[in-house]
Amino acid sequence: IRVAHRTYSVPARLMGHTVEARVHADVVEVRYRGQLVQTMRRLRGEDEHRVDYRHVIGWLIRKPGAFERYRYREDLFPSVTFRRTFDALQTTHGERADVEYLRILQLAARHGETRVTVALREVLDGGRLGDDDRGVVAVAEAEVTDLAFASEADPVGPGEPGLLRQLRGAEVGFEGGVHCDLRGAG
């Protein structure tokens, strides 16, 4: 959405719907049907933007070629580790780097950025970027699964399907652009 000459992403479920944006001194609130759905830090510079990969990953996964030309592409590197991973993927995977990276972002959106960051560090620091021809997503998935087994807060049972199979079978909807009603947004 555009609010006061600045671009903010909103959850994909709001695409095609009218939202209300309330601009306060330090935050922007996004409301849908009177309910608060998102609060984000207010941007100050003219034509600045903040795009959360969790909001656009479903669309990008379905159209991976769009990542290369995506206007807010730099916003889709949530940390240095993710950027290092993408750079390494470009070296090792060539044209498939975009697709692999988007699958990693989807993994982070589903299972937590922190968990995936730790897994990516293990993969990068261990020199296991796509070892055994499995691909970086499969290696990161194995690391994330290992972390899940170690976590009592979010256990994953041994009989549950792998994260990669869940990703491949996921249905993600996208219904065009976001329509925003910003009257009175400040």
Coordinates of N, CA and C in Angstrom, one line a residue, residues 94-177:
G94 N 23.6 -20.9 -10.4 CA 23.4 -20.1 -11.6 C 21.9 -19.6 -11.7
E95 N 21.3 -20.0 -12.8 CA 19.9 -19.5 -13.1 C 18.9 -20.0 -12.0
R96 N 19.1 -21.1 -11.4 CA 18.2 -21.6 -10.4 C 18.3 -20.9 -9.0
A97 N 19.2 -20.0 -8.9 CA 19.5 -19.3 -7.6 C 18.2 -18.6 -7.1
D98 N 17.5 -18.0 -8.0 CA 16.3 -17.2 -7.6 C 15.2 -18.2 -7.0
V99 N 15.0 -19.3 -7.7 CA 14.0 -20.3 -7.3 C 14.4 -20.9 -5.9
E100 N 15.7 -21.3 -5.8 CA 16.1 -21.8 -4.5 C 16.0 -20.8 -3.4
Y101 N 16.4 -19.6 -3.6 CA 16.3 -18.6 -2.6 C 14.8 -18.3 -2.2
L102 N 13.9 -18.2 -3.1 CA 12.5 -18.0 -2.8 C 12.0 -19.2 -1.9
R103 N 12.4 -20.4 -2.2 CA 12.0 -21.5 -1.4 C 12.6 -21.4 0.0
I104 N 13.8 -20.8 0.2 CA 14.3 -20.6 1.5 C 13.5 -19.5 2.2
L105 N 13.1 -18.5 1.5 CA 12.2 -17.5 2.1 C 10.9 -18.1 2.6
Q106 N 10.4 -18.9 1.8 CA 9.1 -19.6 2.1 C 9.3 -20.5 3.4
L107 N 10.4 -21.1 3.4 CA 10.8 -21.9 4.6 C 10.8 -21.0 5.8
A108 N 11.4 -19.9 5.7 CA 11.5 -18.9 6.8 C 10.1 -18.4 7.2
A109 N 9.3 -18.1 6.2 CA 7.9 -17.6 6.5 C 7.1 -18.7 7.3
R110 N 7.3 -19.9 7.0 CA 6.5 -21.0 7.6 C 7.1 -21.4 8.9
H111 N 8.4 -21.4 9.1 CA 9.0 -22.1 10.2 C 9.9 -21.2 11.1
G112 N 9.8 -19.9 10.7 CA 10.5 -18.9 11.6 C 11.9 -18.5 11.0
E113 N 12.0 -17.2 10.9 CA 13.3 -16.6 10.3 C 14.5 -17.0 11.2
T114 N 14.3 -17.0 12.5 CA 15.5 -17.3 13.4 C 16.0 -18.7 13.1
R115 N 15.0 -19.6 13.1 CA 15.4 -21.0 12.9 C 16.1 -21.2 11.6
V116 N 15.6 -20.6 10.5 CA 16.2 -20.8 9.2 C 17.5 -20.1 9.1
T117 N 17.7 -18.9 9.8 CA 18.9 -18.2 9.8 C 20.0 -19.1 10.4
V118 N 19.7 -19.8 11.5 CA 20.7 -20.7 12.2 C 21.0 -21.8 11.2
A119 N 20.0 -22.4 10.6 CA 20.2 -23.5 9.6 C 21.1 -23.0 8.5
L120 N 20.9 -21.8 7.9 CA 21.7 -21.3 6.8 C 23.1 -21.1 7.2
R121 N 23.3 -20.6 8.5 CA 24.7 -20.4 8.9 C 25.4 -21.7 9.0
E122 N 24.7 -22.7 9.5 CA 25.3 -24.1 9.5 C 25.7 -24.5 8.1
V123 N 24.8 -24.3 7.2 CA 25.0 -24.8 5.8 C 26.2 -24.0 5.2
L124 N 26.2 -22.6 5.3 CA 27.2 -21.8 4.8 C 28.6 -22.0 5.4
D125 N 28.6 -22.0 6.7 CA 29.9 -22.2 7.5 C 30.4 -23.6 7.3
G126 N 29.6 -24.6 7.1 CA 30.0 -25.9 7.0 C 30.4 -26.3 5.5
G127 N 30.2 -25.3 4.6 CA 30.5 -25.6 3.2 C 29.6 -26.7 2.6
R128 N 28.4 -26.7 3.1 CA 27.5 -27.8 2.6 C 26.4 -27.2 1.7
L129 N 26.7 -26.2 1.0 CA 25.7 -25.6 0.1 C 25.4 -26.5 -1.0
G130 N 24.3 -27.3 -0.9 CA 23.9 -28.2 -1.9 C 24.8 -29.5 -2.0
D131 N 25.4 -29.9 -0.9 CA 26.2 -31.1 -1.0 C 25.3 -32.3 -1.4
D132 N 25.8 -33.3 -1.9 CA 25.1 -34.6 -2.3 C 24.0 -34.3 -3.3
D133 N 24.1 -33.2 -4.1 CA 23.2 -32.8 -5.1 C 21.8 -32.7 -4.6
R134 N 21.6 -32.4 -3.3 CA 20.3 -32.3 -2.7 C 19.7 -30.9 -2.8
G135 N 20.6 -29.9 -3.0 CA 20.1 -28.6 -3.1 C 20.1 -27.9 -1.7
V136 N 20.2 -26.6 -1.7 CA 20.4 -25.9 -0.5 C 19.1 -25.9 0.3
V137 N 17.9 -25.9 -0.3 CA 16.7 -26.0 0.5 C 16.6 -27.3 1.2
A138 N 17.0 -28.4 0.6 CA 16.9 -29.7 1.3 C 17.9 -29.7 2.4
V139 N 19.1 -29.1 2.3 CA 20.1 -29.1 3.3 C 19.6 -28.2 4.5
A140 N 19.0 -27.0 4.1 CA 18.5 -26.1 5.1 C 17.3 -26.8 5.8
E141 N 16.5 -27.5 5.1 CA 15.3 -28.2 5.7 C 15.8 -29.2 6.7
A142 N 16.8 -30.0 6.4 CA 17.4 -30.9 7.3 C 17.8 -30.2 8.6
E143 N 18.5 -29.1 8.4 CA 19.0 -28.3 9.6 C 17.8 -27.8 10.4
V144 N 16.8 -27.3 9.7 CA 15.6 -26.7 10.4 C 14.9 -27.9 11.2
T145 N 14.8 -29.0 10.6 CA 14.2 -30.2 11.2 C 15.0 -30.6 12.4
D146 N 16.3 -30.6 12.3 CA 17.2 -30.9 13.4 C 17.0 -30.0 14.6
L147 N 16.9 -28.7 14.2 CA 16.6 -27.6 15.3 C 15.3 -27.9 15.9
A148 N 14.3 -28.3 15.1 CA 12.9 -28.5 15.7 C 13.0 -29.7 16.6
F149 N 13.7 -30.7 16.3 CA 13.8 -31.8 17.3 C 14.5 -31.4 18.6
A150 N 15.4 -30.4 18.5 CA 16.1 -30.0 19.7 C 15.2 -29.0 20.5
S151 N 14.2 -28.5 19.9 CA 13.3 -27.5 20.6 C 12.1 -28.1 21.2
E152 N 12.0 -27.9 22.5 CA 10.8 -28.4 23.1 C 9.6 -27.5 22.9
A153 N 9.8 -26.3 22.6 CA 8.8 -25.3 22.4 C 8.0 -25.6 21.1
D154 N 8.7 -26.2 20.1 CA 8.0 -26.4 18.8 C 8.5 -27.8 18.3
P155 N 8.2 -28.9 18.9 CA 8.7 -30.2 18.5 C 8.1 -30.6 17.2
V156 N 8.9 -31.4 16.4 CA 8.4 -32.0 15.2 C 8.5 -33.5 15.4
G157 N 7.5 -34.2 15.3 CA 7.5 -35.6 15.5 C 8.2 -36.4 14.3
P158 N 8.8 -37.5 14.6 CA 9.5 -38.2 13.5 C 8.6 -38.7 12.4
G159 N 7.3 -38.9 12.6 CA 6.4 -39.3 11.6 C 5.9 -38.2 10.7
E160 N 6.2 -37.0 11.0 CA 5.7 -35.9 10.2 C 6.4 -35.7 8.9
P161 N 5.8 -35.3 7.8 CA 6.4 -35.1 6.6 C 7.5 -34.0 6.6
G162 N 8.5 -34.1 5.8 CA 9.5 -33.1 5.7 C 9.0 -31.8 5.3
L163 N 9.7 -30.7 5.7 CA 9.3 -29.4 5.4 C 9.2 -29.2 3.9
L164 N 10.2 -29.8 3.2 CA 10.2 -29.6 1.7 C 9.0 -30.1 1.1
R165 N 8.6 -31.3 1.5 CA 7.3 -31.9 0.9 C 6.1 -31.0 1.2
Q166 N 6.1 -30.4 2.4 CA 5.0 -29.5 2.8 C 5.1 -28.3 1.9
L167 N 6.3 -27.7 1.6 CA 6.4 -26.6 0.7 C 5.9 -26.9 -0.7
R168 N 6.3 -28.1 -1.2 CA 5.9 -28.4 -2.6 C 4.4 -28.6 -2.7
G169 N 3.8 -29.1 -1.6 CA 2.3 -29.3 -1.7 C 1.5 -28.1 -1.3
A170 N 2.1 -27.0 -0.9 CA 1.4 -25.9 -0.4 C 0.6 -25.2 -1.5
E171 N -0.6 -24.7 -1.2 CA -1.4 -23.9 -2.0 C -1.4 -22.5 -1.5
V172 N -0.9 -21.6 -2.3 CA -0.8 -20.2 -1.9 C -1.6 -19.4 -2.9
G173 N -2.6 -18.6 -2.4 CA -3.4 -17.8 -3.3 C -2.9 -16.4 -3.5
F174 N -3.2 -15.9 -4.7 CA -2.9 -14.5 -4.9 C -4.0 -14.0 -5.9
E175 N -4.6 -12.9 -5.5 CA -5.7 -12.3 -6.3 C -5.4 -10.9 -6.7
G176 N -4.3 -10.7 -7.4 CA -4.1 -9.3 -7.9 C -3.4 -8.4 -6.9
G177 N -3.6 -7.1 -7.1 CA -2.9 -6.1 -6.3 C -3.7 -5.7 -5.1

